Amino acid sequence: MKKAFARATAALMAMVIPFSFAACTEKVPDTEDVLEIYIQDLGYGTQWLEDEIALFKEQAWVKEKYPNLVIPDISYNSEYSYGANQIKAGKQANSVDLFFISADYDLQSAVDASGERYIADLNDVFNQNVPGEEILYKDKMFDEFEMSCQYDGTYWSTLWTCAYEGILYNADLFEELGLSVPRTTNELITLCRTVSDPNRTTKDAYDKTYTVMLSTSRTEAAYWQYMAFPTWWAQYEGLENYYNFYKGIDSVTGTLDSRDVFLQQGRRESLDVLYTLIHDYSFVGAGSIDFIEAQQRFLMGDGLIMANGDWFYEEMRTTVEGLKANGYDYDIRYMKTPIISSIVENLTTVTEESQLTALIDAIDGGVNVYADLPAALSYVSEADFDRVYEARTFVYTESYLHQAFVPSYATGKEVAKDFLRFLATDIAINQYMESTGGATLPFGYDVSEKDPELYESFDGIQKYRDEIYNSSENLTFVLPTRYEEFPLVYLGGMKSVPVGIIDSSFSQGGGKDAETFFNEQANYYSGSTWDDVLRNAGRK
C-alpha cells in the first residue's frame, strides 16, 4: 500500500504547475488612453484581473469617459522584487501605469534622487464615492486596512485582496478518528499527541502517523511563523500590548523605544506552543519538500492540520481537480484558531483549562456581551470575558502586503485610479469572488445575501471566511499595520522576527528550541543595531 501511495504521489506531482513565468505583451503607445497593468502572480493567480478588466470595459461610465481605452495584455511574473524595481526604474524605463504586487510599505515614503516620490497619492480614490454607489471608497474598506494605506496623512497605496489566514484541518479524517476541533492550544497539542500514536491504523490498513503539515524549503511559505505565531502572541498579550510591540513601548515598564519589547512574554508563550507542534508532530519530510508538494500531500490526507491562507484551493486548483478524479476528495475546513491556553495566566477568575473551554463554548454559542453569560459562568469577571472574547475573534491577515501602486510619472494615471475605484464596486467584488473561487477584496460585501447561488458554489474554506468577514461584530483583524503609529517598523526597519525562521528552526534537525530562538530575537537588536532602528525612525 505504501508503494502504491508513493506511485500516486509521483503521478499527481506532475499536475503541479509552476507559476513563476512572465507574459509577453506587444508594445503599445504610452498615452492617457492606454492602461498598462502588471501583477505579481501569487496564490490568487491572474485570471481574476483579466475578468475584472473585461468587466471594467463594459461599464457605461467607462465607455463615456474613455472612448478610446486600450488595456493591453497584463504582464506578470512571481518575482517579489520585480514590481518595486520597475516602479523605481522611472519613466524612461517603465511604462506600466498600475502595479498589483506584494511589498512592504517602504514604497509609500520612497523618493528618487531629486526628492520626488515614486508613487502617486491616491487621496482622490479614497475620498470619492465608489462608482454607482452612495459610499466613499475609504468607508467601504475595512478600517484596519484603510489605515494601513496611509503614510503621513496621505493615501499612497490600496489593497487588492482580503485574505483569511489560519489553521486548516481535514474534517473527514477528524470524523474518522473521532476527533473534536480543538478550542485551546493544550487541546491542539493533545490531539497531535493522540493521533501520532504509531499503533493507530488508517482505513487503508497500513500504519500512518498523522502530522502537522508544513514545508521548510521556502521562507515565503513559513506559514506557521506568519500566521500562528502573531495570533497566539496577540491572544496572550491582548491587542493593545501586541501593538505596543510595534510602537516600541515596553508593556511592563511603559518605557518608549525600548528593545525590551522583544521580551514580551506572549512571544515566548507562542514560541513554546509552536516548538511542540512543529518539532514533535510535524511532517518528518518537511525540509525536503516544496510548499506546493506539502499542500498536495495535505490534500491527499497525509496530515491533519496545516497553516495556510484562503488562496489554498485557487493556488492548487488544477491539482485539486486531478486529486478528486483519483479519489482524494477530503473536506478541508478552517478551524477557529485555538486560544493559547496560557492566557489564563493573565486572568483572575478563569484560571483553569476547564474554565477557559467553558467560556469559549459560551462565546462560540453566541454570547457576545458579558451580561448574556449563563448562570453557570457567573464566576467569570467582565474583564476576563472581554479578554477571552477578544482572543476568540482575532483574525490574522497579511493582506496589507498585497498592495496596488500607481507610479507618480504614469501617463495613464487617471484611468489607473478609476480602475482601482471600480474594484470596490459590488459587481467587481462579486466578479473577484467568482474568479478566485470565493476569495474577496478588502471591502464590506455579503455574497451569501447578494448572490446566494455563487456563495453555494464555494468550498468550505471560503464559506467559512465569508461568514467570518460578514460578522463584523465578531471580527478583530490582527496585523502589523505599517502606518504612522509604527515608525520603528516602516522607517526603522524593525521586524518581529529579525533572524531565523520559526518553521525550519523548530523542525526536526532545525537545532533550536523555543528559548534559544526567543533569546536570539531579543539579542539581535543589541547595541548599535537598535540605535540604527531608532535613528532611521527619527527617534534618536
XYZ file of C-alpha atoms in Angstrom:
540
model
C 0.000 0.000 0.000
C 2.855 2.358 0.764
C 4.358 1.726 -2.678
C 1.003 2.417 -4.309
C 0.710 5.618 -2.332
C 4.191 6.659 -3.471
C 3.328 5.975 -7.113
C 0.142 8.017 -6.800
C 2.107 10.865 -5.272
C 4.665 10.835 -8.077
C 1.988 10.803 -10.752
C -0.025 13.564 -9.169
C 3.009 15.788 -8.686
C 3.055 16.126 -12.456
C -0.158 18.117 -12.109
C 1.570 20.837 -10.115
C 2.064 23.752 -12.452
C 4.821 26.254 -11.681
C 3.654 29.838 -11.610
C 6.906 31.741 -11.987
C 6.639 32.928 -15.553
C 6.018 36.190 -17.367
C 3.584 37.198 -20.050
C 4.946 38.858 -23.147
C 2.910 41.811 -24.300
C 3.095 43.740 -27.540
C 4.422 47.272 -27.079
C 1.687 49.920 -27.280
C 1.825 53.737 -27.272
C 2.186 55.209 -23.787
C -0.800 57.555 -23.815
C -3.556 58.640 -21.432
C -5.975 56.230 -23.135
C -3.745 53.226 -22.500
C -3.746 51.381 -19.170
C -0.781 49.061 -18.736
C -1.010 46.713 -15.743
C 1.477 44.435 -14.022
C 0.522 41.847 -11.393
C 2.684 39.645 -9.247
C 1.361 36.136 -9.782
C 0.771 34.781 -6.282
C -1.697 32.269 -4.838
C -4.755 34.020 -6.286
C -3.483 33.767 -9.846
C -4.067 36.322 -12.606
C -7.407 35.269 -14.124
C -9.333 37.453 -11.680
C -7.593 40.521 -13.093
C -8.339 39.522 -16.689
C -12.009 39.129 -15.744
C -12.110 42.484 -13.943
C -10.580 44.236 -16.932
C -13.267 42.792 -19.218
C -15.986 43.879 -16.799
C -14.457 47.347 -16.415
C -14.556 47.891 -20.175
C -18.276 47.060 -20.215
C -19.262 49.836 -17.790
C -21.197 52.697 -19.412
C -19.337 55.351 -17.406
C -16.011 53.892 -18.515
C -17.028 53.898 -22.176
C -18.179 57.506 -21.879
C -15.058 58.729 -20.081
C -12.544 56.662 -22.072
C -13.969 56.092 -25.584
C -10.522 55.147 -26.923
C -9.468 52.988 -23.984
C -6.826 50.340 -24.640
C -5.751 47.843 -21.994
C -3.011 45.571 -23.355
C -2.469 42.037 -22.086
C -1.321 42.215 -18.481
C 2.304 41.478 -17.669
C 3.126 39.223 -14.750
C 5.659 37.036 -13.021
C 6.099 35.741 -9.481
C 9.255 37.658 -8.541
C 8.969 39.530 -5.244
C 11.235 42.455 -6.117
C 10.324 42.928 -9.768
C 7.370 45.296 -9.374
C 9.032 47.631 -6.884
C 12.181 47.752 -9.011
C 10.149 48.630 -12.099
C 8.420 51.466 -10.272
C 11.774 52.816 -9.098
C 13.229 52.498 -12.610
C 11.388 55.682 -13.584
C 9.508 56.850 -16.653
C 12.338 56.229 -19.097
C 12.425 52.530 -18.244
C 8.834 51.805 -17.168
C 5.515 52.488 -18.908
C 3.290 50.385 -16.612
C 0.545 52.516 -15.036
C -0.731 50.192 -12.314
C 1.044 47.583 -10.200
C -0.534 44.828 -8.109
C 2.328 43.479 -6.021
C 3.381 42.087 -2.656
C 5.554 44.663 -0.934
C 6.388 46.234 2.385
C 5.469 49.840 2.957
C 8.816 51.390 2.068
C 7.391 52.463 -1.305
C 4.932 54.740 0.464
C 7.782 57.006 1.558
C 10.430 56.236 -1.084
C 11.795 59.142 -3.161
C 14.128 59.364 -6.124
C 17.440 61.244 -6.324
C 15.609 64.544 -6.828
C 13.407 64.024 -3.790
C 10.278 63.188 -5.812
C 8.084 60.276 -4.763
C 7.984 57.226 -6.986
C 4.280 56.688 -6.440
C 1.204 58.871 -6.858
C -1.050 59.661 -3.931
C -4.476 58.011 -4.011
C -6.378 60.608 -1.972
C -8.810 61.152 -4.827
C -9.536 57.407 -4.908
C -10.210 57.063 -1.182
C -12.189 60.299 -0.865
C -14.573 59.697 -3.775
C -17.678 57.552 -3.885
C -17.404 54.044 -5.231
C -18.742 54.287 -8.820
C -22.527 53.928 -8.844
C -22.763 53.578 -5.055
C -23.515 56.066 -2.285
C -20.491 55.280 -0.154
C -16.955 56.623 -0.062
C -14.215 54.232 -1.107
C -12.480 54.638 2.266
C -15.710 53.958 4.166
C -16.394 50.729 2.292
C -12.927 49.394 3.115
C -12.341 47.613 6.445
C -10.975 50.166 8.914
C -7.701 48.418 9.725
C -6.839 48.097 6.039
C -7.839 51.674 5.285
C -5.389 52.916 7.925
C -2.591 50.752 6.550
C -2.820 52.520 3.180
C -1.794 55.857 4.699
C 1.557 57.471 5.321
C 1.978 60.982 6.677
C -1.749 61.638 6.361
C -1.883 60.684 2.686
C -3.097 57.552 0.930
C -0.280 56.083 -1.147
C -1.497 52.578 -1.890
C -4.566 50.386 -1.731
C -5.043 46.645 -1.285
C -6.056 44.021 -3.795
C -7.068 41.122 -1.611
C -8.546 40.423 1.808
C -7.028 37.114 2.795
C -8.192 34.906 5.601
C -5.294 33.036 7.152
C -5.352 30.387 9.823
C -5.308 26.653 10.533
C -6.877 24.242 8.059
C -7.970 20.776 9.107
C -9.133 17.643 7.357
C -12.715 17.313 8.608
C -13.139 13.830 7.129
C -10.125 12.465 8.979
C -11.208 14.214 12.162
C -14.521 12.384 11.913
C -12.887 9.079 11.024
C -10.610 9.297 14.053
C -13.323 10.555 16.380
C -11.605 13.913 16.969
C -13.107 17.208 18.098
C -11.892 20.585 16.814
C -9.538 21.929 19.496
C -10.597 25.064 21.362
C -7.250 25.735 23.061
C -3.611 25.090 22.294
C -3.494 22.453 25.030
C -6.282 20.594 23.255
C -4.450 21.024 19.942
C -1.258 19.516 21.328
C -3.180 16.685 22.993
C -4.862 15.949 19.661
C -1.500 15.785 17.867
C -0.091 13.519 20.550
C -3.066 11.186 20.301
C -3.160 10.783 16.532
C 0.617 10.430 16.287
C 0.428 7.169 18.210
C 2.121 4.687 15.823
C -0.323 1.982 16.882
C -3.160 3.754 15.097
C -4.137 2.295 11.738
C -5.988 4.034 8.921
C -8.828 2.666 6.837
C -6.200 1.816 4.186
C -4.792 -0.782 6.605
C -1.246 0.471 6.940
C 0.460 2.289 9.756
C 0.486 6.016 9.344
C 1.393 8.922 11.567
C -0.951 11.875 11.155
C 1.055 15.075 11.373
C 1.169 18.828 11.311
C 1.839 19.538 7.640
C 4.386 22.143 6.543
C 7.325 22.769 4.236
C 10.537 24.487 5.299
C 12.195 24.687 1.889
C 10.978 28.227 1.079
C 10.848 31.105 3.555
C 7.810 32.734 1.914
C 5.813 29.624 2.842
C 6.734 29.707 6.549
C 3.038 29.843 7.324
C 3.249 28.801 10.982
C 5.507 31.790 11.616
C 3.438 34.183 9.540
C 0.008 33.109 10.798
C 0.080 31.228 14.100
C 2.957 32.995 15.859
C 1.442 36.508 15.857
C -2.074 35.250 16.615
C -1.129 33.317 19.759
C 1.232 36.117 20.778
C -1.585 38.676 20.427
C -4.059 36.434 22.240
C -1.776 36.173 25.250
C -0.837 39.865 25.387
C -4.117 41.385 24.265
C -4.304 43.557 21.176
C -3.133 46.735 22.915
C 0.077 45.186 24.214
C 0.624 43.405 20.910
C 0.559 46.747 19.125
C 2.755 48.251 21.849
C 5.491 45.992 20.495
C 5.322 47.722 17.125
C 5.186 51.113 18.837
C 8.327 50.258 20.775
C 6.593 50.520 24.153
C 7.689 48.121 26.876
C 4.342 46.943 28.231
C 5.882 46.160 31.641
C 7.654 49.441 32.371
C 5.970 51.740 29.852
C 9.394 52.742 28.513
C 9.318 54.129 24.969
C 11.749 52.972 22.272
C 12.922 50.037 24.355
C 14.311 46.916 22.729
C 12.870 45.072 25.711
C 9.686 44.819 23.655
C 11.295 41.644 22.321
C 10.955 40.183 25.809
C 7.157 40.305 25.733
C 6.008 37.103 27.382
C 3.381 36.485 24.716
C 6.139 35.975 22.176
C 7.711 33.266 24.306
C 4.358 31.606 25.033
C 3.558 31.427 21.333
C 7.007 30.015 20.548
C 6.577 27.323 23.211
C 3.377 26.124 21.535
C 4.894 26.232 18.068
C 8.004 24.337 19.119
C 5.932 21.465 20.454
C 3.704 21.342 17.362
C 6.473 21.619 14.795
C 9.301 19.702 16.474
C 7.246 16.874 17.945
C 4.415 16.457 15.452
C 5.312 17.954 12.082
C 5.651 16.063 8.820
C 9.057 14.391 9.004
C 9.979 15.303 5.440
C 9.181 18.997 5.792
C 12.728 20.056 4.979
C 12.904 18.179 1.708
C 9.631 19.155 0.040
C 8.425 22.368 -1.547
C 5.329 24.049 -0.129
C 3.302 23.066 -3.202
C 4.091 19.404 -2.567
C 3.289 19.890 1.119
C -0.109 21.293 0.167
C -0.714 18.395 -2.183
C 0.169 15.866 0.500
C -2.226 17.599 2.853
C -4.976 17.327 0.234
C -4.203 13.612 -0.009
C -4.737 13.095 3.715
C -1.089 12.982 4.749
C -1.570 15.360 7.665
C -4.415 16.571 9.824
C -3.728 20.291 10.133
C -1.886 22.946 8.141
C -1.425 26.685 8.466
C -2.431 28.335 5.200
C -4.431 31.116 3.563
C -7.716 31.214 1.688
C -5.802 31.182 -1.593
C -5.152 27.486 -0.895
C -7.657 25.956 -3.319
C -7.140 28.596 -6.009
C -3.388 28.026 -5.905
C -3.960 24.262 -6.122
C -6.986 24.320 -8.446
C -5.552 22.064 -11.183
C -4.101 19.670 -8.639
C -7.360 19.526 -6.679
C -9.288 18.522 -9.788
C -6.761 15.786 -10.530
C -6.822 14.525 -6.963
C -10.616 14.342 -6.933
C -10.504 12.295 -10.115
C -8.171 9.896 -8.307
C -10.387 9.546 -5.246
C -8.868 12.192 -2.982
C -11.778 14.443 -2.135
C -11.370 15.379 1.511
C -13.467 18.026 3.228
C -10.919 20.705 4.154
C -12.073 23.467 6.506
C -10.771 26.241 8.719
C -10.954 25.862 12.465
C -11.237 28.893 14.686
C -7.694 29.493 15.840
C -7.406 27.778 19.228
C -6.884 30.167 22.123
C -3.468 29.932 23.717
C -4.024 28.054 26.967
C -1.545 30.154 28.945
C -3.855 33.169 28.553
C -5.223 32.083 31.948
C -2.016 33.495 33.476
C -3.410 36.945 32.669
C -6.906 36.273 34.008
C -8.200 36.411 37.574
C -11.411 34.373 37.526
C -10.679 31.978 34.679
C -7.596 30.159 35.895
C -8.117 26.554 34.767
C -8.250 24.963 31.339
C -11.754 23.631 32.034
C -12.962 27.138 32.901
C -11.374 28.517 29.751
C -13.005 25.943 27.475
C -16.385 26.501 29.152
C -16.130 30.229 28.433
C -15.044 29.557 24.845
C -18.065 27.300 24.379
C -20.347 30.099 25.572
C -18.763 32.595 23.173
C -18.951 30.162 20.268
C -22.568 29.539 21.199
C -23.449 33.180 20.550
C -22.657 35.055 23.774
C -21.036 38.299 22.671
C -21.737 40.535 25.668
C -20.895 39.895 29.302
C -24.477 40.324 30.506
C -25.581 37.303 28.470
C -23.269 34.806 30.158
C -25.197 31.825 31.570
C -25.527 31.411 35.327
C -23.021 28.558 35.305
C -20.348 31.089 34.346
C -21.320 33.739 36.901
C -17.841 33.452 38.449
C -16.293 34.985 35.300
C -15.380 38.661 35.652
C -16.257 41.131 32.917
C -12.570 41.861 32.342
C -11.814 38.170 31.837
C -14.783 37.772 29.497
C -13.573 40.702 27.404
C -10.035 39.274 27.149
C -11.175 35.822 26.069
C -13.825 37.201 23.720
C -11.221 39.425 22.055
C -8.844 36.487 21.687
C -11.561 34.313 20.136
C -12.349 36.915 17.480
C -8.782 37.540 16.279
C -8.166 37.054 12.564
C -4.576 37.349 11.414
C -4.006 38.503 7.858
C -1.117 39.664 5.729
C -3.388 41.309 3.182
C -1.648 44.583 3.971
C 1.308 43.308 1.900
C -0.826 42.910 -1.251
C -0.642 46.497 -2.401
C -1.594 48.337 -5.552
C 0.511 51.321 -6.640
C 0.261 53.932 -9.385
C 3.657 55.428 -10.368
C 3.749 59.200 -9.955
C 5.005 59.527 -13.514
C 2.386 57.196 -15.061
C 0.793 58.530 -18.247
C -2.403 56.570 -17.633
C -2.659 57.715 -14.039
C -6.312 58.789 -14.239
C -7.639 55.582 -15.752
C -5.498 53.543 -13.340
C -7.163 55.287 -10.396
C -10.607 54.767 -11.910
C -9.859 51.063 -12.265
C -8.961 50.933 -8.559
C -12.224 52.685 -7.670
C -14.115 50.231 -9.863
C -12.644 47.272 -7.922
C -14.558 48.466 -4.845
C -17.952 48.136 -6.555
C -20.280 45.293 -5.658
C -20.144 43.930 -9.190
C -16.340 43.911 -9.184
C -16.161 42.234 -5.771
C -18.653 39.617 -6.935
C -16.561 39.003 -10.047
C -13.395 38.705 -7.968
C -15.066 36.079 -5.774
C -16.300 34.147 -8.795
C -12.880 34.242 -10.457
C -10.972 33.164 -7.342
C -13.435 30.609 -6.052
C -14.503 32.705 -3.084
C -11.615 34.973 -2.099
C -12.526 38.625 -1.741
C -11.373 42.234 -1.693
C -10.992 44.350 1.493
C -14.468 45.865 1.351
C -17.765 45.097 3.025
C -19.791 42.750 0.804
C -22.051 39.861 1.809
C -22.068 37.455 -1.124
C -24.348 34.984 0.672
C -27.036 37.659 0.650
C -26.347 39.327 -2.700
C -25.501 36.264 -4.777
C -26.550 33.118 -2.868
C -26.073 30.896 -5.918
C -22.432 31.931 -6.198
C -21.980 31.502 -2.455
C -23.265 27.925 -2.616
C -20.628 27.105 -5.238
C -17.776 27.871 -2.828
C -15.859 25.233 -0.909
C -15.979 25.075 2.878
C -12.857 27.192 3.283
C -14.342 30.183 1.502
C -17.783 29.803 3.016
C -16.211 29.962 6.460
C -14.196 33.044 5.501
C -17.304 34.748 4.179
C -19.204 34.018 7.397
C -16.366 35.445 9.498
C -15.837 38.566 7.388
C -19.535 39.409 7.378
C -19.888 39.212 11.151
C -18.008 42.438 11.844
C -19.077 42.480 15.484
C -17.209 39.170 15.866
C -14.053 40.119 13.999
C -10.777 41.706 15.086
C -8.030 41.903 12.482
C -4.533 41.308 13.817
C -1.926 42.846 11.572
C 1.351 44.722 11.991
C -0.109 47.721 10.184
C 2.674 49.971 8.999
C 1.169 53.423 9.144
C 2.334 56.447 11.162
C 1.768 54.771 14.514
C 4.632 52.324 13.913
C 7.668 54.334 12.682
C 10.095 51.811 14.195
C 8.771 49.365 11.612
C 8.090 51.336 8.440
C 11.052 53.718 8.849
C 13.382 51.960 11.276
C 13.113 48.532 9.678
C 12.306 46.693 12.922
C 10.967 43.176 12.356
C 9.089 40.968 14.788
C 11.295 38.030 13.745
C 14.551 39.654 12.620
C 16.662 36.498 12.420
C 15.814 32.900 11.554
C 12.587 31.194 10.512
C 10.363 29.522 13.107
C 9.159 26.704 10.843
C 12.638 25.491 9.867
C 14.302 26.273 13.206
C 11.813 24.135 15.147
C 11.528 21.222 12.726
C 13.446 18.048 13.441
C 17.064 18.831 12.647
C 16.454 22.569 12.922
C 18.573 22.696 16.034
C 16.737 25.352 18.051
C 14.235 25.259 20.859
C 11.812 28.000 21.887
C 14.120 29.543 24.485
C 17.090 29.723 22.108
C 15.011 31.251 19.332
C 13.354 33.722 21.707
C 16.730 34.938 23.015
C 18.178 35.240 19.510
C 15.421 37.644 18.529
C 15.987 39.834 21.604
C 19.769 39.810 21.227
C 19.667 40.718 17.535
C 18.768 44.317 18.332
C 21.563 44.911 20.811
C 23.863 47.928 20.802
C 24.255 49.819 17.540
C 21.662 47.733 15.681
C 18.879 49.080 17.886
C 20.400 52.564 17.685
C 20.150 52.343 13.887
C 16.452 51.454 14.132
C 15.779 54.467 16.361
C 17.872 56.779 14.198
C 16.174 55.706 10.944
C 12.789 56.145 12.618
C 13.664 59.693 13.652
C 13.584 58.791 17.328
C 17.247 59.426 18.087
